[in-house]
XYZ file of C-alpha atoms in Angstrom:
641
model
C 6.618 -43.510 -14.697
C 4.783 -43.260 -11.434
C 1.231 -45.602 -11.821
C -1.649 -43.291 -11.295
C -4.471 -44.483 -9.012
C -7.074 -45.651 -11.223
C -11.157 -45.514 -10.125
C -11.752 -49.002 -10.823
C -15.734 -48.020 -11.001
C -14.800 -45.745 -13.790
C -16.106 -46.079 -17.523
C -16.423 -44.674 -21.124
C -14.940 -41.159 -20.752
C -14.495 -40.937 -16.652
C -11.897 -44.190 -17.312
C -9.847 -42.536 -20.359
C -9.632 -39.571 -18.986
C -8.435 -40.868 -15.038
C -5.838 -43.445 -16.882
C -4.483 -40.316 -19.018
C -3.984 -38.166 -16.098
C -6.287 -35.575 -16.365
C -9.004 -36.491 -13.637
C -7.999 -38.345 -10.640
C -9.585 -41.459 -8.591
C -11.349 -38.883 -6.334
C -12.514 -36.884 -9.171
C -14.250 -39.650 -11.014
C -15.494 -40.891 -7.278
C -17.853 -38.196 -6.447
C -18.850 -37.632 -10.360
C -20.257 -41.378 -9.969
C -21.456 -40.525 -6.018
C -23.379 -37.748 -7.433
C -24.688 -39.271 -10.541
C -25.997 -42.151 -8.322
C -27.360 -39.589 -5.780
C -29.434 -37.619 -8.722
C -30.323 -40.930 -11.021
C -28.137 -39.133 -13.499
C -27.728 -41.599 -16.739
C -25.458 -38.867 -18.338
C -22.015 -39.882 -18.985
C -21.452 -35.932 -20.279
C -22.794 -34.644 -17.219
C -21.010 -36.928 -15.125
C -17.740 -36.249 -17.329
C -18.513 -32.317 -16.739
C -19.139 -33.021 -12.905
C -15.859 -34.515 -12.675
C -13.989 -32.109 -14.376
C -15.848 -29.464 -12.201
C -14.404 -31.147 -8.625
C -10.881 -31.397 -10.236
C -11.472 -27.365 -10.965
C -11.780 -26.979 -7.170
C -9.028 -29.239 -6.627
C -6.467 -27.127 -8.618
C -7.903 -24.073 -7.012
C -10.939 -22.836 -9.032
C -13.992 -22.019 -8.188
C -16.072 -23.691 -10.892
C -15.264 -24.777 -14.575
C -15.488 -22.902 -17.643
C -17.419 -25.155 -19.526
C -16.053 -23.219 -23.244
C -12.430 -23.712 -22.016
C -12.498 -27.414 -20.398
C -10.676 -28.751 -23.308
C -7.428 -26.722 -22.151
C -7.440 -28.626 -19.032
C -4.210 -30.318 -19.038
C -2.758 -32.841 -16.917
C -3.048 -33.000 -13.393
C -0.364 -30.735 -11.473
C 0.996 -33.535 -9.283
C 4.872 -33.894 -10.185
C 4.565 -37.305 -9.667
C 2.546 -38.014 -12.965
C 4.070 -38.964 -16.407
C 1.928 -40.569 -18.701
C 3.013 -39.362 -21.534
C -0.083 -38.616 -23.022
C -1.389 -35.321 -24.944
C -4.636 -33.936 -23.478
C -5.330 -32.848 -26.599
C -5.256 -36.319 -28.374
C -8.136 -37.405 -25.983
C -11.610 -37.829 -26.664
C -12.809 -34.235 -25.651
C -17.030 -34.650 -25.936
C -18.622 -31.680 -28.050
C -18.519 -28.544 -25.471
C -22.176 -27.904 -26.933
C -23.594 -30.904 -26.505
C -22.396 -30.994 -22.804
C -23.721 -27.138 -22.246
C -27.106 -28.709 -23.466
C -26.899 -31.550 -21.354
C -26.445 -30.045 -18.509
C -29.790 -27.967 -18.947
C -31.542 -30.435 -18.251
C -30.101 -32.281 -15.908
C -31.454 -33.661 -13.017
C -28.090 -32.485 -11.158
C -28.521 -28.957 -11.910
C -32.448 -28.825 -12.486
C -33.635 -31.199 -9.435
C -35.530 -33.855 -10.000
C -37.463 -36.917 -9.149
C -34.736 -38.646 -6.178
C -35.310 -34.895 -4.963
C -34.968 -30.993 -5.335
C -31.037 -30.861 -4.237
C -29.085 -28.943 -6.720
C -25.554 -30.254 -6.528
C -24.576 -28.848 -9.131
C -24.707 -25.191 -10.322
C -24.718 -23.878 -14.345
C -24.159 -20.211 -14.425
C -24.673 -18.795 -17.708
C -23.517 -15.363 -18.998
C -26.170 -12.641 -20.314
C -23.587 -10.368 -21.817
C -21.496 -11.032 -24.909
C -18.018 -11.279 -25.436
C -18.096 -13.219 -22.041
C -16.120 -16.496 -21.399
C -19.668 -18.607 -21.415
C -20.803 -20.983 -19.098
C -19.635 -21.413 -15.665
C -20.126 -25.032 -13.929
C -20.234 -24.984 -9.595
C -20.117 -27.187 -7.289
C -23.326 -25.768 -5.266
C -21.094 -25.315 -2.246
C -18.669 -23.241 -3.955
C -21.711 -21.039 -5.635
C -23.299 -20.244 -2.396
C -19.966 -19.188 -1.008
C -19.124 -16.718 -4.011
C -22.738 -15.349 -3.720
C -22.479 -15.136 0.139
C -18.944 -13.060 -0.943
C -20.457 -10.712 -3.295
C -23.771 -9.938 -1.736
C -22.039 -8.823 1.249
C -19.759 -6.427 -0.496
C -22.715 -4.908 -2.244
C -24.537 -4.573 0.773
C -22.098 -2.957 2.537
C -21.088 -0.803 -0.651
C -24.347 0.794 -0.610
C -24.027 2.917 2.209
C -20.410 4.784 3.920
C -19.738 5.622 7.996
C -20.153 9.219 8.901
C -17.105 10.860 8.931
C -15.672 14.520 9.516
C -13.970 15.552 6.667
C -12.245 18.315 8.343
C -11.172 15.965 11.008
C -9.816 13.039 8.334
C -7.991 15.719 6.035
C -6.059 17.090 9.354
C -5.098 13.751 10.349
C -3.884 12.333 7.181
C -1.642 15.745 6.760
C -0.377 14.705 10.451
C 0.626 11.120 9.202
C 1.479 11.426 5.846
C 2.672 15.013 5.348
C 1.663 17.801 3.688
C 4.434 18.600 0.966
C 3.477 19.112 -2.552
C 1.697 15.415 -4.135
C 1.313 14.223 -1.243
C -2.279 13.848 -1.420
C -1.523 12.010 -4.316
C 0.765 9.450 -2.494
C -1.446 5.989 -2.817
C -1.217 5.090 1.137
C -2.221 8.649 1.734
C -5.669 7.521 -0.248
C -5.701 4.045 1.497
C -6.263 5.568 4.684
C -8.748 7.862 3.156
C -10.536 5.219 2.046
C -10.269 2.931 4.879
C -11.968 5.946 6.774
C -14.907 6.952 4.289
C -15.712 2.736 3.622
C -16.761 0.086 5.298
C -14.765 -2.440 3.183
C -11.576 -0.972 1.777
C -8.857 -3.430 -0.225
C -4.891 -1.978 -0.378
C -3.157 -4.047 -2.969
C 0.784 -3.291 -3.524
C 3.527 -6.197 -3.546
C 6.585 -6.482 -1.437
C 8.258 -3.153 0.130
C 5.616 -0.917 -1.007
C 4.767 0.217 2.612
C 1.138 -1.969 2.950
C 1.923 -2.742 6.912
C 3.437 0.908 7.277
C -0.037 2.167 5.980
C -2.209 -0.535 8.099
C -0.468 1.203 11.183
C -1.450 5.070 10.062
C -4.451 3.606 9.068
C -5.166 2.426 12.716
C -4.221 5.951 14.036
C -6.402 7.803 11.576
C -9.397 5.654 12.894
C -8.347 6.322 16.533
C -7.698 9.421 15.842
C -11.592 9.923 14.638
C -13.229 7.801 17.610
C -11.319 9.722 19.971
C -12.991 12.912 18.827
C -16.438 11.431 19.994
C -15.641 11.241 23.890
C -19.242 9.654 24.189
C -18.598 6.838 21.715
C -16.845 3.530 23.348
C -13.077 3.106 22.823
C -12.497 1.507 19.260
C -12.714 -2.602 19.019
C -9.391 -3.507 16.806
C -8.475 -7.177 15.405
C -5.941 -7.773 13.079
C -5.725 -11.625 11.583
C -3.817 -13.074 8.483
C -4.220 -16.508 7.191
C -1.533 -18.259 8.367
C 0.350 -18.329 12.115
C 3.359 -16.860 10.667
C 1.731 -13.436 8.453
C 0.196 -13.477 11.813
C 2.876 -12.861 14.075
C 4.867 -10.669 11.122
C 2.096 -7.889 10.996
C 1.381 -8.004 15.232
C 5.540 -7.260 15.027
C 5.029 -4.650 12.159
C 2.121 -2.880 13.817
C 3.593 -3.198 17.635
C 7.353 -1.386 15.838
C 5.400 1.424 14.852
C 2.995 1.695 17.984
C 5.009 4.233 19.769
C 5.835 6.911 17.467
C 2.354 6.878 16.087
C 0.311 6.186 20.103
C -1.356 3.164 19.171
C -2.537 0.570 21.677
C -0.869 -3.002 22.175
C -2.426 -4.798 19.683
C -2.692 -8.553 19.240
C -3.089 -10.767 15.397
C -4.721 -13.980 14.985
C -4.808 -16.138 12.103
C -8.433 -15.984 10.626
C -9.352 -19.631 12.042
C -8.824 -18.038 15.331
C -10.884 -14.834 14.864
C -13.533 -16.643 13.840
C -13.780 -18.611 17.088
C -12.904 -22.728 15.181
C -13.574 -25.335 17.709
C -12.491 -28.381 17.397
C -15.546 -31.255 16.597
C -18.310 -28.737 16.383
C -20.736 -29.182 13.655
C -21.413 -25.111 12.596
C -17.213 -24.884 13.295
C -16.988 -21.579 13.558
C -18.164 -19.504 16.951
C -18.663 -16.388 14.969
C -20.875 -16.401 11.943
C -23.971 -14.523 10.437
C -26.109 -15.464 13.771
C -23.368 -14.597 15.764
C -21.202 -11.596 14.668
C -17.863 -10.856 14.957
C -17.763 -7.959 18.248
C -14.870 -5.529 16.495
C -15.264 -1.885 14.858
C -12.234 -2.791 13.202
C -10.904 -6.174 11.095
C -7.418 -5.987 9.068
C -6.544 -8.859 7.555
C -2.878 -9.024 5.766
C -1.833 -11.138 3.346
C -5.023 -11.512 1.698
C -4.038 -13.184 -1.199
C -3.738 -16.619 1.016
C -7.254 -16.485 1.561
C -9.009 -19.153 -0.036
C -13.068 -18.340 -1.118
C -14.387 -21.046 1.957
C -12.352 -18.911 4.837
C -13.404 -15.407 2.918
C -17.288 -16.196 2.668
C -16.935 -16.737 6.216
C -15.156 -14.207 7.410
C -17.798 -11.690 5.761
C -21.183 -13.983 6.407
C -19.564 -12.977 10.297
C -18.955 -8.991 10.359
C -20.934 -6.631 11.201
C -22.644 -4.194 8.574
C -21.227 -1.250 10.647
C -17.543 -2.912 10.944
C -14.774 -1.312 8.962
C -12.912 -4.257 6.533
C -9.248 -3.320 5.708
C -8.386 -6.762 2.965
C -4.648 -6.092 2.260
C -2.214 -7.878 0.277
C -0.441 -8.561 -3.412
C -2.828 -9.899 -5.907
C -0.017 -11.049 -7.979
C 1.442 -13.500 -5.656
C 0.412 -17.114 -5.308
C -3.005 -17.591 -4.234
C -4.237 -19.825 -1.944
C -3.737 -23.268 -1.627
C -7.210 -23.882 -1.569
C -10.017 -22.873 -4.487
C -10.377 -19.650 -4.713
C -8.474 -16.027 -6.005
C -10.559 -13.488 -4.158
C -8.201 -10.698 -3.417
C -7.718 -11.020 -7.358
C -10.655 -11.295 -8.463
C -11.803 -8.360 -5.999
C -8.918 -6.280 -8.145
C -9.681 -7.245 -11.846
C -13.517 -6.492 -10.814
C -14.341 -4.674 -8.070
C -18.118 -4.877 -6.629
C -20.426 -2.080 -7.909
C -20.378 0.701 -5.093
C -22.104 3.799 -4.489
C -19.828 6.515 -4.829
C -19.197 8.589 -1.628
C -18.782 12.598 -1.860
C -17.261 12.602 1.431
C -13.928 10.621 -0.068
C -13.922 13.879 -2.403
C -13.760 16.098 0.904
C -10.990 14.064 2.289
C -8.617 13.653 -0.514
C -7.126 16.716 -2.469
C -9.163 18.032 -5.173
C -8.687 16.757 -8.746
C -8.014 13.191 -7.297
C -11.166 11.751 -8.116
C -11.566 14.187 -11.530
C -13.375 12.616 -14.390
C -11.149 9.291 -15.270
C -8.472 10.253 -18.676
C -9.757 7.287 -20.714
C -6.510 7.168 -22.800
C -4.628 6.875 -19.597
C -3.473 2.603 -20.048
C -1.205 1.546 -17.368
C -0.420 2.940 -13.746
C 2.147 5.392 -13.408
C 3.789 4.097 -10.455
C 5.274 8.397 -9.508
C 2.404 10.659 -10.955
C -1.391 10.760 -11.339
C -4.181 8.153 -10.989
C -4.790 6.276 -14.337
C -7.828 5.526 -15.752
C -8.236 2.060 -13.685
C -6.826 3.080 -10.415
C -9.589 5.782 -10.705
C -12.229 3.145 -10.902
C -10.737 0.936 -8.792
C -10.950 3.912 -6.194
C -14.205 4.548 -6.422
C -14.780 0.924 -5.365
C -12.492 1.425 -2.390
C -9.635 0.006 -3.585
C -6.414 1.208 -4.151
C -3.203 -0.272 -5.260
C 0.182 0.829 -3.402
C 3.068 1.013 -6.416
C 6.123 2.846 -4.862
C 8.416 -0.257 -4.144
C 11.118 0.603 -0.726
C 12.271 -2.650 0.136
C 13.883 -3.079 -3.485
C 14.324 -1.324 -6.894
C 16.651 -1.328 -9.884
C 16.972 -4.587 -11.866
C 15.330 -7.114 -8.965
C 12.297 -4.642 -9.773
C 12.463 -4.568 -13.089
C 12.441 -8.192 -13.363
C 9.577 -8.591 -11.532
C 7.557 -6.068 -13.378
C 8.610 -7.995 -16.171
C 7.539 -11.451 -15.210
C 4.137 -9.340 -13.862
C 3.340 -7.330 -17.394
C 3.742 -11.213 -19.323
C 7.230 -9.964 -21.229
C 9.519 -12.823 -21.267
C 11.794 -10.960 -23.479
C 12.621 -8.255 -20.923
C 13.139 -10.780 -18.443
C 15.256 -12.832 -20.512
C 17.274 -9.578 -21.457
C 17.499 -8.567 -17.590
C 18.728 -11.783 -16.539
C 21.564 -12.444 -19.453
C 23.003 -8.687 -18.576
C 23.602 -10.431 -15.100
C 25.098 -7.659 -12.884
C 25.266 -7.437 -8.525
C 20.987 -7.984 -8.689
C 20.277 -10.625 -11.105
C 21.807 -13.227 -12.849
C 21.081 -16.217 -14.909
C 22.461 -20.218 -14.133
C 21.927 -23.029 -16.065
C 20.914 -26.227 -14.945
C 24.681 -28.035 -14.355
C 25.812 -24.643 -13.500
C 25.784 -24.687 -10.161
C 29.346 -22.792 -8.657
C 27.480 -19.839 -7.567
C 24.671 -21.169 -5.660
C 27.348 -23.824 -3.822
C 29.457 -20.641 -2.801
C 26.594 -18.882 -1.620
C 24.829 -21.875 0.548
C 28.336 -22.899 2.108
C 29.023 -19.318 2.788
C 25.712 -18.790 4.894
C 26.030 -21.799 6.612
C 29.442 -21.251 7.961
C 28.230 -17.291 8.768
C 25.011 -19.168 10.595
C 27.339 -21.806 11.993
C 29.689 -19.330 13.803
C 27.049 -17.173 15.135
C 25.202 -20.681 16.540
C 28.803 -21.811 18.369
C 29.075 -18.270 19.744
C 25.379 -17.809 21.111
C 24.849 -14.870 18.529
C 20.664 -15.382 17.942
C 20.564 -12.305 15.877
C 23.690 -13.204 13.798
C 22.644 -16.509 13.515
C 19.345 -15.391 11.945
C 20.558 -12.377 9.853
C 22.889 -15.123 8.542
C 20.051 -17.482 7.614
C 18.018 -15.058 5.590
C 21.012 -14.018 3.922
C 20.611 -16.864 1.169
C 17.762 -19.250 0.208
C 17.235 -22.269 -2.241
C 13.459 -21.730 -3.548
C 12.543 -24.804 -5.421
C 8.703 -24.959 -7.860
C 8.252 -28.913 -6.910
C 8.659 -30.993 -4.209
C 9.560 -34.137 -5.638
C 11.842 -35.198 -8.802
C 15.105 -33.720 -9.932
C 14.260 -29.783 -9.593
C 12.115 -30.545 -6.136
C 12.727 -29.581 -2.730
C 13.431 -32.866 -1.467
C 16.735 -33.470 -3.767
C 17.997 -29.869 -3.670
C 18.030 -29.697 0.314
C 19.741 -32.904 0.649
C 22.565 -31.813 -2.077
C 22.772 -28.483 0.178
C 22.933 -30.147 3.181
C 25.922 -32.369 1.885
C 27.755 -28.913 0.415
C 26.982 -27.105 3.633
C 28.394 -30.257 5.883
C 31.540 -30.224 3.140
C 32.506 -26.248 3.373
C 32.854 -27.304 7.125
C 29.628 -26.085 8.495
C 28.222 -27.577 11.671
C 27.806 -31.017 12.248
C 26.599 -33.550 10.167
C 22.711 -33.997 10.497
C 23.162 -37.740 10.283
C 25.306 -37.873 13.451
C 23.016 -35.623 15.860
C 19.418 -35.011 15.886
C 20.522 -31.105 16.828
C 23.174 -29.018 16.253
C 24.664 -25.437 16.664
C 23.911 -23.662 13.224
C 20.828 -26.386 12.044
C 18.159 -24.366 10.042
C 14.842 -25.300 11.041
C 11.693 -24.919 9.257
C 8.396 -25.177 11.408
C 5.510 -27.156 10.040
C 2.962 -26.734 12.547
C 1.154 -24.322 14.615
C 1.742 -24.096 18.400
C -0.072 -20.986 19.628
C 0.623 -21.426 23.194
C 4.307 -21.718 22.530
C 4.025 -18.714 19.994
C 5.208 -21.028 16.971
C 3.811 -21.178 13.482
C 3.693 -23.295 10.499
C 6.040 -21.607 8.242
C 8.693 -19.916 10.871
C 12.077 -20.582 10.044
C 14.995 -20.471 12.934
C 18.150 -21.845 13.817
C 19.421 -23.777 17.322
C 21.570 -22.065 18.633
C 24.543 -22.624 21.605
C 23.960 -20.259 24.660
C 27.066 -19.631 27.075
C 25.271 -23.074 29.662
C 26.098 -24.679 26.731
C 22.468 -25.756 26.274
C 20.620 -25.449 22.987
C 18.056 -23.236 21.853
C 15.683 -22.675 18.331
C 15.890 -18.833 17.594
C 13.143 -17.749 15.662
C 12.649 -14.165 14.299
C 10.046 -11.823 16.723
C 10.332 -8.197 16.556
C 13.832 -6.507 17.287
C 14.298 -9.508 19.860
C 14.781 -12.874 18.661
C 12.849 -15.370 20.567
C 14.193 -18.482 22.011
C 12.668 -22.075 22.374
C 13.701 -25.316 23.308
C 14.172 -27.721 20.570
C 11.588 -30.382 21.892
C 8.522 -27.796 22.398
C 8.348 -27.491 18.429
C 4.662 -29.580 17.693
C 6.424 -30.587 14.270
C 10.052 -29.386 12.660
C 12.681 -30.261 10.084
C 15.639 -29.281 9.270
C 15.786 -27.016 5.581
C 18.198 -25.729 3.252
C 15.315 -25.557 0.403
C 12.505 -24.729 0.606
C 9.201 -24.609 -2.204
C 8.596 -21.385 -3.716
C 4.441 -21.525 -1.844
C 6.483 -21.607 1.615
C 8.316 -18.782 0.635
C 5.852 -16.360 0.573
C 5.876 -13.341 3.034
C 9.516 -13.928 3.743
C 12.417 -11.618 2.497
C 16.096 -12.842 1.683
C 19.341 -11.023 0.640
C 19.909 -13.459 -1.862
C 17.287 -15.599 -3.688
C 18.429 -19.029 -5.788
C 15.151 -20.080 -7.733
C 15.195 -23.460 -9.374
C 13.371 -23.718 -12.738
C 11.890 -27.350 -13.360
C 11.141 -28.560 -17.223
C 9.424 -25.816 -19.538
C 6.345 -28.731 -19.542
C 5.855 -28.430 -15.590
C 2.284 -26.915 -14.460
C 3.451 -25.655 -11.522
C 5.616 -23.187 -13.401
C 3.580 -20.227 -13.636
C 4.054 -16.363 -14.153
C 2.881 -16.025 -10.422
C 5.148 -18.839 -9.384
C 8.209 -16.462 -10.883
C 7.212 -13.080 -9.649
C 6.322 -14.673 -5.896
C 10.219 -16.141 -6.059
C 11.622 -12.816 -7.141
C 10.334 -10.941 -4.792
C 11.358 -12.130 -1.889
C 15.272 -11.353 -2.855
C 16.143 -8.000 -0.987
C 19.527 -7.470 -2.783
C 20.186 -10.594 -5.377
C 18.247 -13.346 -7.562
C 19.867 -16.113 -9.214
C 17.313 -17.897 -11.393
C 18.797 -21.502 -12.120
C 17.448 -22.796 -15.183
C 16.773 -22.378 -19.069
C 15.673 -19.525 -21.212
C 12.718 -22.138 -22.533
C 11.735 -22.613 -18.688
C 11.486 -18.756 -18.313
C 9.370 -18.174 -21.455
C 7.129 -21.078 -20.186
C 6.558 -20.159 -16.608
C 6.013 -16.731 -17.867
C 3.713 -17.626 -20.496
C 1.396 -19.692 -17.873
C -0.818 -17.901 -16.040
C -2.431 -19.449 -12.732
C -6.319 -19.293 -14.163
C -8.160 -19.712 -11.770
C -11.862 -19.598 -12.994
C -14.480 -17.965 -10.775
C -17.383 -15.532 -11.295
C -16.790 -13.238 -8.802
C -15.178 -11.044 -11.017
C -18.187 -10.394 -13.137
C -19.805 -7.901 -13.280
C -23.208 -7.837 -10.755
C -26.247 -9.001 -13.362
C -23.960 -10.619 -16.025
C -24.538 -14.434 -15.537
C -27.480 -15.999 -13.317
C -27.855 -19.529 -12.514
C -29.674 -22.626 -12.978
């Protein structure tokens, strides 16, 4: 058993608690910092405090005060103390609701009127009670939702006649087409300032950010007088970055668009280095574009998002797109999914009725359940619609049983699943643990494939052959972590005869690389993956996938890079292989979540092995990543104190 750190300042509750597991050292440090800070004699509020900066710290937002006792322990691998959460000396939920009332904390009082912490309580019932904030993280969900109501309330002047003409011009005009959901993503994107397209992998989101950038072109360009159109499209991270720039650019020709550039959203927003407000764009100093796509907008944590909008325009169009089912951000924070499950109260706008064919928008069928992923709007998309979003459900990159699977692991039905994967077949199949033939074959097969294509200069081989397999692994650490699994791939790769040993050269013809930081000047991200590669000189080169052309850099201009045959499941996402091996850890493992599964499954294009037990599946299915926020309440449900 690993020790855990303990807060040696720690008492009563905060000390039981941090020795089980549940709150760390740094948890039960700024409970006492802010209980010293306040002259807060508490130890419920200060046990309710800590809890509430462990919420952030596993990516909520704030606490649900009626559900802290489900709190379990702390996500960190490394951590065995073999102790039941529930065994522990939970405090009455009540009594810590009422203490908090009146606490100086949350009420101000005499060291001063700071508010560091936040209790929201909920005025409708049936509600899940009580939330507790961090004030920091309440003023950023408030910035977030007054924003989307204020820009809600009113829509950009459109021409109907114009929209209608252009949308039959990029999306057709055969029979249900008007029904076709990225058909009604650029309608919305045109009649709204802030539009969300939701969909997961292959259902066409970057082929409808591209029409969607045509449609609005289209429009300006019918108002000579009106300055040319201000684009920017930004994703979270270097490498979503640099993926929808190469998505948007492939299409540019066939549909006229300009050359257009992505950022990651620290970049948009201006970040300098040592400055105290951080940001150069902000709600004194807006962002100058008519247009803002973000992709991948399920990466964005709730800081970066409250930003982002605190620093638009009111008269800039917001196109949020991404899957809401994925893994969410590393940091606190679900927004795209909470901006799904409960979308902002908008005023409707008559135009979108113009635009769209008639009977689109009818009056919702209230027995309609689920989405029909080929026919008409349910019940919910209907509403979603209405607040400008719209969910894309026609999959293209993949179907049959890889998508059945995953709708599987999405809807919660672990016996599906379980059924799918013990039929086996050419698209999924089932290993357990000390089963491990398969995924051998298939990692010393793609190395040797990548291997020959290195020796011979082949970039694109070399690359096609490294996304033709990958080993996606939950942890980092321990027996079903990253760490173990790449070395024990590394050794089977170096055994089937593949390259050269890494031990014996620091690079090699055919050595996968996986880039861990960003390098903007050099055009490499955290997250690329590549392989070095021989050219005819006999020099070596790191090709790394851009566009039709893969791009080539020397070896030493990468700011930080190892060499992967595993990789975690989080550092996965956005990427697409032929053939996906997931490993499983223990059924008991936090980390193993229903989102962990479905964000693994879909990034196999052809093939996914999982590698572990039927009790794993039901588990990781059964575990849902909660993050706890209130941005999915309804506007006027909860107010603070």
């Amino acid at each position: 058993m690993t020790s855990i750190q303990v807060a040696q300042r720690g008492t009563g509750l905060l000390r039981t608690f941090n020795e089980a597991g549940v709150l760390s050292a740094a948890d039960v440090h700024v409970a006492l910092r802010l209980g010293k800070l306040g002259r807060e004699p508490s130890e419920q509020v200060l046990f309710a405090a800590a809890l509430a900066v462990r919420a952030v710290r596993s990516g909520s937002v704030c606490l649900e005060l009626a559900r802290m006792r489900e709190i379990g322990l702390d996500a960190d691998e490394t951590w065995d103390t073999g102790i039941d959460p529930a065994t522990l000396p939970w405090p009455d939920i009540a009594a810590v609701i009422a203490a908090l009332r009146i606490s100086p904390l949350v009420c101000g009082g005499p060291a001063g009127p700071l508010r560091p912490l936040r209790l929201v309580e909920s005025r409708s019932r049936g509600d899940f009670g009580p939330l507790l904030y961090l004030d920091r993280y309440y003023q950023q969900e408030r910035t977030i939702r007054r924003v989307l109501t204020e820009r809600s309330a009113h829509h950009p002047a459109v021409e109907p006649q114009l929209v209608r003409r252009e949308l039959d011009r990029l999306f057709g005009t055969e029979a249900g087409a008007a029904q076709d959901r990225q058909r009604l993503a650029a309608a919305l994107a045109a009649t709204h300032w802030t539009t969300v397209v939701a969909g997961g992998p292959g259902t066409g989101k970057t082929h409808t950010i591209a029409r969607i950038i045509a449609l609005l072109l289209a429009h300006r360009a019918a108002e000579p007088k009106l300055p040319a159109l201000r684009i920017a499209l930004a994703a979270p991270t270097g490498k979503a970055a640099a993926r929808l720039q190469e998505a948007v650019r492939e299409q540019a020709d066939s549909l006229e668009l300009p050359e257009l550039t992505a950022a990651t959203l620290h970049r948009l927003l201006g970040w300098q280095r040592g400055r105290s407000t951080r940001f150069m764009y902000h709600e004194h100093n807006r962002l100058p574009y008519d247009v803002i796509v973000i992709d991948e907008t399920s990466m964005v944590s709730l800081t970066l998002m409250s930003r982002l909008l605190a620093a638009l325009r009111p008269d800039t169009r917001l196109i949020l797109v991404g899957d809401p089912d994925q893994l969410a951000s590393v940091d606190a924070g679900a927004v795209l999914a909470d901006l799904v499950a409960g979308p902002i109260a908008t005023t409707p706008n008559p135009v979108l009725d113009q635009v769209i064919a008639p009977g689109t928008t009818a009056a919702p069928d209230t027995t309609a359940a689920a989405e029909d992923p080929a026919g008409e709007l349910t019940a919910q998309e209907r509403i979603r619609l209405r607040g400008g979003i719209v969910r894309l459900t026609r999959g293209r990159r993949f179907g049959g049983r890889i998508a059945e699977l995953a709708v599987a692991v999405r809807a919660g039905d672990a016996d599906a699943a379980l059924a799918l994967l013990r039929a086996g077949g050419a698209e999924v199949s089932l290993c357990m643990p000390d089963d491990l033939a398969a995924v051998r074959a298939d990692i010393v097969r793609a190395a040797n494939a990548v291997s020959a294509a290195a020796f011979e200069g082949d970039a694109t081989g070399a690359l096609s052959a490294l996304e033709s397999h990958r080993l996606l692994c939950a942890h980092r650490r321990g027996p079903f972590g990253v760490e173990r699994w790449d070395r024990m791939a590394a050794e089977w790769a170096v055994a089937g005869g593949a390259g050269v040993d890494p031990q014996q050269a620091p690079w090699y013809p055919g050595q996968p690389l996986l880039v861990t930081a960003n390098d903007h000047e050099a055009r490499v991200y955290n997250g690329d993956t590549g392989v070095v590669v021989r050219l005819p000189d006999g020099s070596l080169r790191v090709a790394l996938h851009r566009g039709r052309e893969p791009y080539l850099v020397h070896p030493t201009q990468f700011p930080a890079v190892v060499t992967v045959f595993a990789m975690t499941i989080h550092r996965s996402q956005g990427s697409q292989y032929d053939t996906v091996s997931v490993v499983l850890p223990e059924p008991e493992s936090t980390l193993l979540t229903r989102e962990l599964l479905y964000t693994a499954i879909t990034r196999a294009r052809r093939h996914v092995r999982i590698i572990g037990t039927e009790e794993s599946i039901r588990a990781g299915i059964a575990r849902r990543v909660l993050r706890a926020s209130g941005l999915s309440r309804r506007e006027g449900e909860s107010g603070p104190r």
